[in-house]
Coordinates of N, CA and C in Angstrom, one line a residue:
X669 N 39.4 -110.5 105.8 CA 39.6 -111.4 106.8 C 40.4 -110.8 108.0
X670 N 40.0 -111.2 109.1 CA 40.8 -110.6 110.4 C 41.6 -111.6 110.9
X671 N 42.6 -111.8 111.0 CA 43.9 -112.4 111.7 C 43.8 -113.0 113.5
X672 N 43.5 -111.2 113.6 CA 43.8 -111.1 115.1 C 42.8 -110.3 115.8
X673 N 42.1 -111.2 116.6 CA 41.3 -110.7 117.8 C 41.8 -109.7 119.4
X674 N 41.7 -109.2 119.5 CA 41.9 -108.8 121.4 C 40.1 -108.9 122.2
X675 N 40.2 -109.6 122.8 CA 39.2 -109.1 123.3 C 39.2 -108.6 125.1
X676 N 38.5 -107.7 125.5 CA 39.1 -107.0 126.7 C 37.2 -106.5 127.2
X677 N 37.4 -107.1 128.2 CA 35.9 -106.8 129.4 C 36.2 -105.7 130.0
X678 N 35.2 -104.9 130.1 CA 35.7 -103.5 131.1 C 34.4 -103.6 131.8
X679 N 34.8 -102.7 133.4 CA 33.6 -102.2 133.8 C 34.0 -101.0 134.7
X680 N 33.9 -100.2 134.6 CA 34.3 -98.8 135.0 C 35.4 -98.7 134.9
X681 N 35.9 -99.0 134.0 CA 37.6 -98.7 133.5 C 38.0 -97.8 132.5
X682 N 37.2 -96.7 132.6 CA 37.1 -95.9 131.8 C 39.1 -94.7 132.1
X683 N 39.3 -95.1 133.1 CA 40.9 -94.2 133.6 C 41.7 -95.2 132.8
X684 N 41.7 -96.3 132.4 CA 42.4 -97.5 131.7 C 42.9 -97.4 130.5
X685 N 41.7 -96.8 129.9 CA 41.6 -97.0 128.3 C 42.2 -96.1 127.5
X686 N 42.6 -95.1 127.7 CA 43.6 -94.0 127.1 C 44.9 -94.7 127.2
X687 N 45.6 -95.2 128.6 CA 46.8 -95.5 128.3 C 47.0 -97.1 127.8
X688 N 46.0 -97.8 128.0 CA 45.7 -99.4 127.0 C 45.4 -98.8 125.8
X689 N 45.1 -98.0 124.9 CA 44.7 -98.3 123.9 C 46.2 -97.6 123.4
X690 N 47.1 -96.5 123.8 CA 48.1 -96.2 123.4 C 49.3 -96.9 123.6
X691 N 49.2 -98.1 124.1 CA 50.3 -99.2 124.2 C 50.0 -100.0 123.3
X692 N 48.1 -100.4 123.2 CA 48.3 -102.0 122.4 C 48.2 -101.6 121.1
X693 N 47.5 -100.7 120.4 CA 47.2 -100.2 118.9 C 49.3 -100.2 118.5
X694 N 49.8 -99.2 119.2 CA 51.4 -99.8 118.0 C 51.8 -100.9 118.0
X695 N 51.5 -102.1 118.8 CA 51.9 -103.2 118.9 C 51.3 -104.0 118.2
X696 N 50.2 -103.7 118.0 CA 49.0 -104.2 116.9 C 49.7 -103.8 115.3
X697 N 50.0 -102.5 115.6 CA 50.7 -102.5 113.7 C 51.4 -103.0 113.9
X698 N 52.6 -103.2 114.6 CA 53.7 -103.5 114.5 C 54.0 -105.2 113.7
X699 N 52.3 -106.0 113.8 CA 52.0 -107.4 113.9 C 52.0 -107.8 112.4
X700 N 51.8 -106.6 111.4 CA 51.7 -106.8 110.0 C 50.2 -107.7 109.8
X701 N 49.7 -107.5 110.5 CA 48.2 -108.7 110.4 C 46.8 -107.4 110.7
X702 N 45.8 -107.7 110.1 CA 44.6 -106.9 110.1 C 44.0 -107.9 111.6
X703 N 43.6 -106.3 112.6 CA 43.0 -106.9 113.8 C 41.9 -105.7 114.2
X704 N 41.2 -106.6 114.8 CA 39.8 -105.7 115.8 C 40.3 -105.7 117.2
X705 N 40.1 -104.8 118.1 CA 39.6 -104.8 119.7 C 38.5 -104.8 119.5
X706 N 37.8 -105.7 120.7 CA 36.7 -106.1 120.4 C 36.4 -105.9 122.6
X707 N 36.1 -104.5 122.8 CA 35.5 -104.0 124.9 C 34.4 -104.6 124.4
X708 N 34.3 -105.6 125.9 CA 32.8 -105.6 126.3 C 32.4 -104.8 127.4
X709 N 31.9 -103.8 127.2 CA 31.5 -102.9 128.6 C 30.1 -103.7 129.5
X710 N 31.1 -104.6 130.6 CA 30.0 -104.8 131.3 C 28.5 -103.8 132.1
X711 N 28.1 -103.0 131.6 CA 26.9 -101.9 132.0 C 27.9 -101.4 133.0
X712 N 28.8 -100.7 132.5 CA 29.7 -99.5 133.7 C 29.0 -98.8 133.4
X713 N 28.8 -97.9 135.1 CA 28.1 -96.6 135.3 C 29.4 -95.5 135.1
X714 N 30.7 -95.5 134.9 CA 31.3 -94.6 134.2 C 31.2 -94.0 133.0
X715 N 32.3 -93.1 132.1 CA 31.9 -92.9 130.7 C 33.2 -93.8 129.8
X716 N 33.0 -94.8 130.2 CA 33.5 -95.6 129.6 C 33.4 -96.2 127.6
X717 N 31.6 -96.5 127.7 CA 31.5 -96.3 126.4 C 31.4 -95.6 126.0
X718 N 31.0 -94.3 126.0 CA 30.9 -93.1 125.2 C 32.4 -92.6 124.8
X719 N 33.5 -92.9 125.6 CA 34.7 -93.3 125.2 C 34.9 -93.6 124.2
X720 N 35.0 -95.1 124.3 CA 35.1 -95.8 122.9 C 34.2 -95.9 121.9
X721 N 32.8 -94.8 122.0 CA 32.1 -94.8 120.9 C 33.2 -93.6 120.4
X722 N 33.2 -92.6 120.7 CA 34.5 -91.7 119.8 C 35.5 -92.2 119.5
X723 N 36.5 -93.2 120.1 CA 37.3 -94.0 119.2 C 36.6 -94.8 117.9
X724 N 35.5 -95.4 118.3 CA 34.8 -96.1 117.1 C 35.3 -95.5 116.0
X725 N 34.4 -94.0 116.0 CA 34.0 -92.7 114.8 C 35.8 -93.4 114.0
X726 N 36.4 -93.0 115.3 CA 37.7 -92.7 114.8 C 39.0 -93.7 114.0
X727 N 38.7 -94.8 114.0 CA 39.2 -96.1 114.1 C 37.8 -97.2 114.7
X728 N 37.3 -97.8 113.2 CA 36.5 -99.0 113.3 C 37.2 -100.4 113.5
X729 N 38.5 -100.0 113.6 CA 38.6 -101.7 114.3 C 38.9 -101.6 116.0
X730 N 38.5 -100.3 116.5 CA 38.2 -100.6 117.8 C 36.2 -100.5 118.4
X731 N 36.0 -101.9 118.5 CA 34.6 -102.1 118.9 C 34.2 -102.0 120.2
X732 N 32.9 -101.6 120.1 CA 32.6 -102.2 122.0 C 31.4 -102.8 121.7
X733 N 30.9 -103.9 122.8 CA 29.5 -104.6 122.8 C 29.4 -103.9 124.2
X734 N 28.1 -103.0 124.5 CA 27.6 -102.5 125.7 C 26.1 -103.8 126.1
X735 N 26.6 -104.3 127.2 CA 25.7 -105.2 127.9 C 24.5 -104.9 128.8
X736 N 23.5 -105.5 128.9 CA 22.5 -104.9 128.8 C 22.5 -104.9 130.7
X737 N 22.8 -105.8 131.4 CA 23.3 -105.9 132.5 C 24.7 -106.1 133.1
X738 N 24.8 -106.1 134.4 CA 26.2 -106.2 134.6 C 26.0 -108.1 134.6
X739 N 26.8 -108.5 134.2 CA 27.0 -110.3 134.1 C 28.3 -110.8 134.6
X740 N 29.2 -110.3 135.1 CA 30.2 -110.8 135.6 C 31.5 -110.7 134.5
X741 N 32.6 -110.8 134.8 CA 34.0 -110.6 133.9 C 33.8 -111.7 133.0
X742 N 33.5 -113.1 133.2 CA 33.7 -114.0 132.2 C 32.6 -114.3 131.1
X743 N 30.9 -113.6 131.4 CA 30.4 -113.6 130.5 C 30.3 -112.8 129.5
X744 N 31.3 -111.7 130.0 CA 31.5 -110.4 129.1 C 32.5 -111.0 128.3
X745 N 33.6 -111.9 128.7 CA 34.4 -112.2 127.9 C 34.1 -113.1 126.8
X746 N 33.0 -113.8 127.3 CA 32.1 -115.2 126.3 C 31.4 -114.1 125.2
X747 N 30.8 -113.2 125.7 CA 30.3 -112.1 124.8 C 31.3 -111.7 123.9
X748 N 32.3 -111.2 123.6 CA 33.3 -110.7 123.6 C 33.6 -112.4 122.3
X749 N 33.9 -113.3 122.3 CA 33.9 -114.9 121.9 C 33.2 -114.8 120.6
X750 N 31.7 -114.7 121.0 CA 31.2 -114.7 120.6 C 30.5 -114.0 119.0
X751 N 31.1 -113.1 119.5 CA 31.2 -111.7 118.4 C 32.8 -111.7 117.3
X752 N 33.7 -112.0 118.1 CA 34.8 -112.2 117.4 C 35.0 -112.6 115.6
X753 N 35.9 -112.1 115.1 CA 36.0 -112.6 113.8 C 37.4 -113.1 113.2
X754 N 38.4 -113.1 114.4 CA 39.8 -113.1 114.3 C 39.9 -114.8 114.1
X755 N 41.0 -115.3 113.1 CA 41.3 -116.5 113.1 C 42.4 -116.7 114.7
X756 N 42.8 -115.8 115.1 CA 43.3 -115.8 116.5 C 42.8 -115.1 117.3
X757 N 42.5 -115.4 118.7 CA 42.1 -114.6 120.1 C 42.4 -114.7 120.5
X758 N 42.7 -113.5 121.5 CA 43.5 -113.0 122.6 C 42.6 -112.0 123.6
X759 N 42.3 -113.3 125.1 CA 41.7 -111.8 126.1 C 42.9 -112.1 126.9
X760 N 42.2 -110.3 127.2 CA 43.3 -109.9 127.9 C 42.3 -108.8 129.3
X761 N 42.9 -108.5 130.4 CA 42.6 -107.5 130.8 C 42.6 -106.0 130.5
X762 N 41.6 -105.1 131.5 CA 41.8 -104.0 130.8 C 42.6 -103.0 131.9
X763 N 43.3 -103.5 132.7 CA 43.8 -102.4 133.7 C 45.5 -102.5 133.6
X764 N 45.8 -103.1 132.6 CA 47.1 -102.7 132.2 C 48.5 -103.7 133.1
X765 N 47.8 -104.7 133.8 CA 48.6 -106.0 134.6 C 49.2 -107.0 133.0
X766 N 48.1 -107.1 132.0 CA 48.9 -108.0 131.4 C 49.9 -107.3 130.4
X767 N 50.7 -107.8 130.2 CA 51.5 -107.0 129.1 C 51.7 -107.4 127.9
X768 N 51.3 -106.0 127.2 CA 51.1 -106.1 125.9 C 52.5 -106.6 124.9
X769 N 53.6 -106.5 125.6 CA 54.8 -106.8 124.6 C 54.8 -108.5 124.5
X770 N 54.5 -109.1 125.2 CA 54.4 -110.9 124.7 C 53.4 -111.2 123.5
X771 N 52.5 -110.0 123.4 CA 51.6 -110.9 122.2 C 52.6 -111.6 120.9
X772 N 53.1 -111.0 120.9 CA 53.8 -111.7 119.9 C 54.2 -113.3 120.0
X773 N 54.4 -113.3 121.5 CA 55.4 -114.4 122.0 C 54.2 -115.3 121.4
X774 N 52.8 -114.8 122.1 CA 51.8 -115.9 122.2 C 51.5 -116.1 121.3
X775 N 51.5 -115.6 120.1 CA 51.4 -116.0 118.4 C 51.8 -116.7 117.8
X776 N 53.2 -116.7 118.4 CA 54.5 -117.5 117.5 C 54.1 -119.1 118.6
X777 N 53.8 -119.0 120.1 CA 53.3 -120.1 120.5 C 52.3 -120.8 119.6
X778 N 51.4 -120.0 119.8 CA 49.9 -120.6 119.1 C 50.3 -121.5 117.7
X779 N 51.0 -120.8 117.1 CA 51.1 -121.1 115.8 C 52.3 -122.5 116.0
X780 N 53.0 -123.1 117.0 CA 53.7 -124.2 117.2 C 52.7 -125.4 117.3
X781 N 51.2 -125.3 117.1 CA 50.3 -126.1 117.0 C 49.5 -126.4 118.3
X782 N 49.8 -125.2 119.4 CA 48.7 -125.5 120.1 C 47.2 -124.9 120.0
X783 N 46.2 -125.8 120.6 CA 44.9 -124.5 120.0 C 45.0 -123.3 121.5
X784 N 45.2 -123.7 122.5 CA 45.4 -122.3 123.7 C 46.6 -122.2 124.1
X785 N 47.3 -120.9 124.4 CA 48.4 -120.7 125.2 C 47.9 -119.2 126.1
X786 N 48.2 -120.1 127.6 CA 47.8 -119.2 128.5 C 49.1 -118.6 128.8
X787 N 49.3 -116.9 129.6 CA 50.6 -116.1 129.5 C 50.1 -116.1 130.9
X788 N 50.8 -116.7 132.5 CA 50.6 -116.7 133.3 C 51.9 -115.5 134.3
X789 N 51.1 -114.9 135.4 CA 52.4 -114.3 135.9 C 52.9 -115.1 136.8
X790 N 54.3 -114.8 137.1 CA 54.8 -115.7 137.6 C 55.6 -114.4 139.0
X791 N 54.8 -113.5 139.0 CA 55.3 -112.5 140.7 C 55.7 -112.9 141.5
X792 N 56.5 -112.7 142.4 CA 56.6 -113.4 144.1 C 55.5 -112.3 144.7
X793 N 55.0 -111.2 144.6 CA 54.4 -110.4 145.6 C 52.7 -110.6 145.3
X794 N 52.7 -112.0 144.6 CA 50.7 -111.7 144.3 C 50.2 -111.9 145.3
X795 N 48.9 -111.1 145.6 CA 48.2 -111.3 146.8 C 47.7 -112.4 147.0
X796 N 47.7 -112.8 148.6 CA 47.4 -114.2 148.8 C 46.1 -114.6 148.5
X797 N 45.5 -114.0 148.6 CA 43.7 -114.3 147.8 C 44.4 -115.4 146.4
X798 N 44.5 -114.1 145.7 CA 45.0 -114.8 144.4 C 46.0 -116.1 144.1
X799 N 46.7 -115.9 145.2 CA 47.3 -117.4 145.0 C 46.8 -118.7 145.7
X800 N 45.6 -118.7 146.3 CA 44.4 -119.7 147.1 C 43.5 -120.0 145.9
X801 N 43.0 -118.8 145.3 CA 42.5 -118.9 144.4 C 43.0 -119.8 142.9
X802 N 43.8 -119.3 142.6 CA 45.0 -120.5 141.5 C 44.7 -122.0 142.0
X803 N 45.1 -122.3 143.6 CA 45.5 -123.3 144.1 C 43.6 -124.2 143.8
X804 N 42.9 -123.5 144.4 CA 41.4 -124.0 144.4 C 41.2 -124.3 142.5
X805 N 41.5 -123.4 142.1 CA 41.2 -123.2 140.4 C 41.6 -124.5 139.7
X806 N 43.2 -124.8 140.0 CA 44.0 -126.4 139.5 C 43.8 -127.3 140.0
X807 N 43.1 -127.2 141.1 CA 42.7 -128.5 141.8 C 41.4 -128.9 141.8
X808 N 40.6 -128.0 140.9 CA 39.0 -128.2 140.5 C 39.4 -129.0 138.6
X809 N 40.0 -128.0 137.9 CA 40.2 -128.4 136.7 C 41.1 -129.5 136.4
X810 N 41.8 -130.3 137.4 CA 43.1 -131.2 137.2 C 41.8 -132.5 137.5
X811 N 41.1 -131.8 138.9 CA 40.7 -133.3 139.4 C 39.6 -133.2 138.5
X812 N 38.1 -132.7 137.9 CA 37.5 -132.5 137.2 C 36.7 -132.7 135.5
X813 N 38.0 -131.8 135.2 CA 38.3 -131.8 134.1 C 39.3 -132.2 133.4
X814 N 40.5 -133.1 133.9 CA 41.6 -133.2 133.6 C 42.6 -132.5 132.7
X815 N 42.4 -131.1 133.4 CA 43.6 -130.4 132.5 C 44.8 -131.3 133.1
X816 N 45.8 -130.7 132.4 CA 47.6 -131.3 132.5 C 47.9 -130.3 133.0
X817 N 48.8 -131.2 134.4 CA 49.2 -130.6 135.7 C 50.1 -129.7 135.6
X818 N 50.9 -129.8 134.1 CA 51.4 -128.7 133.8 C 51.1 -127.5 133.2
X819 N 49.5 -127.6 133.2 CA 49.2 -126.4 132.5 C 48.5 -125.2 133.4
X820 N 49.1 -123.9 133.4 CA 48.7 -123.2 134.7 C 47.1 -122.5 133.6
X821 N 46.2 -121.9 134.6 CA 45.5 -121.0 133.7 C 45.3 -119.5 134.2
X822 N 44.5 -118.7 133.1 CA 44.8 -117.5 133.6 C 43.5 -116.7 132.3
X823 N 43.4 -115.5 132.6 CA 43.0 -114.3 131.7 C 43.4 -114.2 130.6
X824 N 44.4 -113.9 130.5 CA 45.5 -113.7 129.9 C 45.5 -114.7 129.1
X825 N 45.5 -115.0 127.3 CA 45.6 -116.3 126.8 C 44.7 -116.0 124.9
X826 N 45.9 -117.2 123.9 CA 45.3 -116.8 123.0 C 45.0 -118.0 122.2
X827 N 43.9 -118.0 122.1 CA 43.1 -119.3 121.3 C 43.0 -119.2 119.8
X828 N 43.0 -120.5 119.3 CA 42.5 -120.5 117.8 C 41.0 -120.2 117.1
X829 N 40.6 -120.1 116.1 CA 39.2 -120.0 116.2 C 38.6 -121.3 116.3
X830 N 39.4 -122.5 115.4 CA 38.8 -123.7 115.8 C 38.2 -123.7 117.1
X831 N 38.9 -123.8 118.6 CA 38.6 -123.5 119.5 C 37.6 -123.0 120.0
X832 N 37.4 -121.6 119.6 CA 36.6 -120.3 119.9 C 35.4 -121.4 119.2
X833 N 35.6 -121.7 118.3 CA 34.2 -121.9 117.6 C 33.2 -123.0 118.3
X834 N 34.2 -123.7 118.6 CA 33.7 -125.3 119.7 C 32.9 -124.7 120.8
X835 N 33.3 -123.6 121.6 CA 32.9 -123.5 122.9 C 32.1 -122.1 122.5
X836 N 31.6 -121.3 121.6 CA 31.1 -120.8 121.7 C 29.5 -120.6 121.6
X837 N 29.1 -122.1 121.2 CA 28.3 -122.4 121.5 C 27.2 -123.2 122.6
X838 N 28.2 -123.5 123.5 CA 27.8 -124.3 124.9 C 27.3 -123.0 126.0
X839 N 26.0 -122.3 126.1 CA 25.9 -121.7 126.3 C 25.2 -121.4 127.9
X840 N 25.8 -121.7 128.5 CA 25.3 -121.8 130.2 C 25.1 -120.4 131.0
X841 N 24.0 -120.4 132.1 CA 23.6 -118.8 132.9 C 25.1 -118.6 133.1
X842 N 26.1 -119.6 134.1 CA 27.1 -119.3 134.2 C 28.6 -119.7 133.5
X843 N 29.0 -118.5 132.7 CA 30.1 -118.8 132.1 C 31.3 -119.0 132.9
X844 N 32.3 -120.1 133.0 CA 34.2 -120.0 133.3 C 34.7 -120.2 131.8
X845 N 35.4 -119.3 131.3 CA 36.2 -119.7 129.9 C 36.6 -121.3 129.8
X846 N 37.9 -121.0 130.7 CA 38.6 -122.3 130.8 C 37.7 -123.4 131.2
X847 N 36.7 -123.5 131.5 CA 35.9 -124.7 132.0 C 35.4 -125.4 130.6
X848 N 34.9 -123.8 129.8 CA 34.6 -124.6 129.0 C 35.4 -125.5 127.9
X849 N 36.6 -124.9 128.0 CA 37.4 -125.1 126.8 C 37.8 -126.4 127.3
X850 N 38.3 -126.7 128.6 CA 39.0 -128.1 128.8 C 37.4 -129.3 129.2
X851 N 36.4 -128.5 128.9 CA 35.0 -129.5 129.0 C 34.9 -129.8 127.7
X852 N 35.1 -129.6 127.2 CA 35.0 -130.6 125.2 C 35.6 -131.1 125.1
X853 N 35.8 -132.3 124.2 CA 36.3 -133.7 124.0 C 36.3 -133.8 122.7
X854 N 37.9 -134.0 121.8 CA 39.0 -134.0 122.3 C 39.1 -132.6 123.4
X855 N 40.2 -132.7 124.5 CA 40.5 -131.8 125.0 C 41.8 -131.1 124.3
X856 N 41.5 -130.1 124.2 CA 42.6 -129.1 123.4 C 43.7 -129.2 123.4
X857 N 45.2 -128.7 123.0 CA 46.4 -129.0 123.5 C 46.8 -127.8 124.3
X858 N 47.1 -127.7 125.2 CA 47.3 -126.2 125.8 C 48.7 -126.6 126.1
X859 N 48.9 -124.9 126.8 CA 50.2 -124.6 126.7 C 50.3 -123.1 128.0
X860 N 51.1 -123.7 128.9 CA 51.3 -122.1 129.7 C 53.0 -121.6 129.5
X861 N 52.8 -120.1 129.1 CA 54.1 -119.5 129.1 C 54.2 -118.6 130.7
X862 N 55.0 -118.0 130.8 CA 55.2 -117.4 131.9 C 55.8 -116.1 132.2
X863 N 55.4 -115.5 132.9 CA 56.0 -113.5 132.8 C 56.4 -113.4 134.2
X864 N 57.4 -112.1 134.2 CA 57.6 -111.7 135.4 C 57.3 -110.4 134.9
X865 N 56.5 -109.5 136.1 CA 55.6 -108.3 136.0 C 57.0 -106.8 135.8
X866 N 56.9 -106.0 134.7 CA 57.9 -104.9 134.8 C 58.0 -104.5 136.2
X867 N 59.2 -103.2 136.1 CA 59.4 -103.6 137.9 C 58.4 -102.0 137.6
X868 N 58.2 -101.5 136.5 CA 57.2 -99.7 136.6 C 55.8 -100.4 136.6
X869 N 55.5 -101.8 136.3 CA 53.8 -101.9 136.9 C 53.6 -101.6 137.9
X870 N 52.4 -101.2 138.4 CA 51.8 -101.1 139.8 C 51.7 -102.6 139.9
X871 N 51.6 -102.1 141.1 CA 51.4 -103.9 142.3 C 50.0 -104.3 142.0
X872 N 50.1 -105.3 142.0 CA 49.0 -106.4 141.2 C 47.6 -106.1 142.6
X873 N 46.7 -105.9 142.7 CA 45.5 -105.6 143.5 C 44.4 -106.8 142.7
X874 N 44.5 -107.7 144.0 CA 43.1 -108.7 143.7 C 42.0 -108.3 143.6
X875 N 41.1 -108.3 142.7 CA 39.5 -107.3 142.7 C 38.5 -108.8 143.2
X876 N 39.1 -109.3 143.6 CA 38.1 -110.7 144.4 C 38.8 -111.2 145.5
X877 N 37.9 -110.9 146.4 CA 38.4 -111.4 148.0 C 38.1 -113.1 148.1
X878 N 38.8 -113.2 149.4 CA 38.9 -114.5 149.4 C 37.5 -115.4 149.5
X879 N 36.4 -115.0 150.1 CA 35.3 -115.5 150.4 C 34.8 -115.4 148.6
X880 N 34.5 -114.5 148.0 CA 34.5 -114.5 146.9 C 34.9 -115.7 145.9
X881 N 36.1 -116.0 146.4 CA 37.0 -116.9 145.5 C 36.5 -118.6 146.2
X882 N 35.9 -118.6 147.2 CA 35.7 -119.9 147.7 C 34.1 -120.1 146.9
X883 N 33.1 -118.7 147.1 CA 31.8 -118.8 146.0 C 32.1 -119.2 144.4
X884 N 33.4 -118.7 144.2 CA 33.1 -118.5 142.5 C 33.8 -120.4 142.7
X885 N 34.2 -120.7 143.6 CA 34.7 -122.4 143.6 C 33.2 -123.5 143.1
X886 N 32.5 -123.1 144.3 CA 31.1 -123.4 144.5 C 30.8 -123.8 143.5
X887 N 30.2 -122.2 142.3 CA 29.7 -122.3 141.0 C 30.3 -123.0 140.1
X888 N 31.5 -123.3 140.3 CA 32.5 -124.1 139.1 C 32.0 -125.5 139.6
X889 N 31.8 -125.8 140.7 CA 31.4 -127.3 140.8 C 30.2 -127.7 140.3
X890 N 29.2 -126.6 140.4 CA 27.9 -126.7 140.1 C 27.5 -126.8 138.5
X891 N 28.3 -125.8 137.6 CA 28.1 -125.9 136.7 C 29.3 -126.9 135.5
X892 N 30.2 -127.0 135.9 CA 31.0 -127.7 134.9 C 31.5 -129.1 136.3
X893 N 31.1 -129.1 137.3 CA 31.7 -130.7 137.9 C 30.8 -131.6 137.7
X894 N 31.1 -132.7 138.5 CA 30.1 -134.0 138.0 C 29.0 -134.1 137.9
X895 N 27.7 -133.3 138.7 CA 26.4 -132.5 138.8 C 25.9 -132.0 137.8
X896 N 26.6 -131.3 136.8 CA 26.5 -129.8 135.9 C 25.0 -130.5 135.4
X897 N 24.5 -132.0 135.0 CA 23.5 -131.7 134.5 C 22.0 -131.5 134.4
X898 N 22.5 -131.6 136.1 CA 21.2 -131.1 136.7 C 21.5 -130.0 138.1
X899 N 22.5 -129.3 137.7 CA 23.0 -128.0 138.9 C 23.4 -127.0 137.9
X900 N 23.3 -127.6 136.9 CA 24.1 -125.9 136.1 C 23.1 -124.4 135.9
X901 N 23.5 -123.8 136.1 CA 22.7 -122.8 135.8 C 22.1 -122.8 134.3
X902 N 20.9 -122.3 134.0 CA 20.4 -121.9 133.4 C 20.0 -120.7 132.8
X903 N 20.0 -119.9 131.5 CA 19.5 -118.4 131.2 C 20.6 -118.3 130.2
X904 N 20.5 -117.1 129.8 CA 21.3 -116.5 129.1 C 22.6 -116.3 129.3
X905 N 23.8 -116.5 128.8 CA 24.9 -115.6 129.4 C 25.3 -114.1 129.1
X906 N 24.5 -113.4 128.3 CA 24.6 -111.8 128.5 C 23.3 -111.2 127.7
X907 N 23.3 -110.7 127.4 CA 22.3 -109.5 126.6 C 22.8 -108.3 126.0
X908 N 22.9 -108.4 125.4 CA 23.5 -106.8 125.0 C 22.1 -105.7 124.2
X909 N 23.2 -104.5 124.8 CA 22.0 -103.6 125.1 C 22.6 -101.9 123.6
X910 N 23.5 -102.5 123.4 CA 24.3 -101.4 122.0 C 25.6 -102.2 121.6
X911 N 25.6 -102.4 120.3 CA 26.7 -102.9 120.1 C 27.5 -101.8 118.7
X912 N 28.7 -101.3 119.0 CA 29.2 -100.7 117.8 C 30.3 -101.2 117.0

């Protein structure tokens, strides 16, 4: 039985993964619990999976699922869901912004009886994209979906499998995690903790501009707002093309 999930999207993050995988693996022993990493290589044109197919050889509880197309960060993450076997999950990013020393925190959360606990940062220096984006994000899911106004959301976050198991089957062209998870009924108990970023991280770089963040609004209305049942996308949400 596996305890503990990580799951982590990559897509040319192939410079990432040597110093991610030597941070999170001792913090993973350190947990006394049997766990998988579980990359989903969204089709990077770097040597990303060939990478972690030699970790594979070397250590089988580090996996990758290689996608058969590029599909966006959140269907690689649903990929990634889906495949899981952990009675806990945890995605995370792969460029080394979230930090690996709270897993613990979010464990000992989870296990206070909520089914999600999102680990949000709490920076003064995030780029203003990103903080428009949050603002659009809470004010789609508050008015929408009625998350609790106290709950922020994020990447970063670790669910139960109950959870995982509910939403891994609602399977739309376009995936948002959190959309799905606060779109089931009961709605879940969530929970946001909160970080301030080491002062040796690198400065936080938005990989989605602002126009970007007003499209990916768009799609959220289309497929999980009042519409969704005749605007949501339809198709697959990934394909996979090698899984090890």
């Amino acid at each position: 039985m596996v305890n503990l999930t990580i799951v982590i999207p990559i897509y040319n993050g192939f410079h990432n993964l040597p110093p991610l995988l030597k941070k999170l693996i001792p913090e993973l022993e350190n947990l006394n619990k049997k766990w998988e990493i579980i990359f989903v290589d969204d089709h990077s044109n770097d040597n990303s999976f060939n990478y972690l197919k030699e970790r594979n050889k070397i250590d089988s509880r580090i996996k990758c699922i290689r996608l058969k197309n590029n599909s966006g960060q959140q269907n690689a993450v649903f990929c990634g869901l889906v495949h899981s076997l952990g009675e806990m999950i945890i995605t995370m990013d792969d460029d080394l912004q979230h930090p690996i020393h709270i897993i613990r925190d979010l464990i000992n959360k989870l296990n206070e009886g909520y089914d999600i606990v999102y680990a949000v940062n709490r920076s003064s220096d995030r780029p203003k994209s990103l903080s428009i984006g949050t603002w659009l994000n809470s004010l789609f899911f508050t008015l929408f979906l009625k998350k609790p106004q106290n709950v922020e959301i994020g990447s970063y976050r670790i669910m139960t499998r109950e959870l995982v198991n509910n939403i891994k089957n609602i399977k739309n062209g376009f995936i948002y995690i959190s959309a799905q998870i606060f779109n089931i009924v009961p709605r879940p108990k969530a929970l946001s903790i909160f970080y301030i970023p080491d002062n040796e991280r690198k400065k936080q770089q938005s990989r989605i501009n602002l126009k970007s963040r007003f499209k990916l609004f768009k799609r959220l209305f289309l497929n999980y707002g009042p519409t969704k049942k005749i605007t949501k996308e339809k198709g697959e949400p990934f394909l996979i093309e090698r899984r090890l």
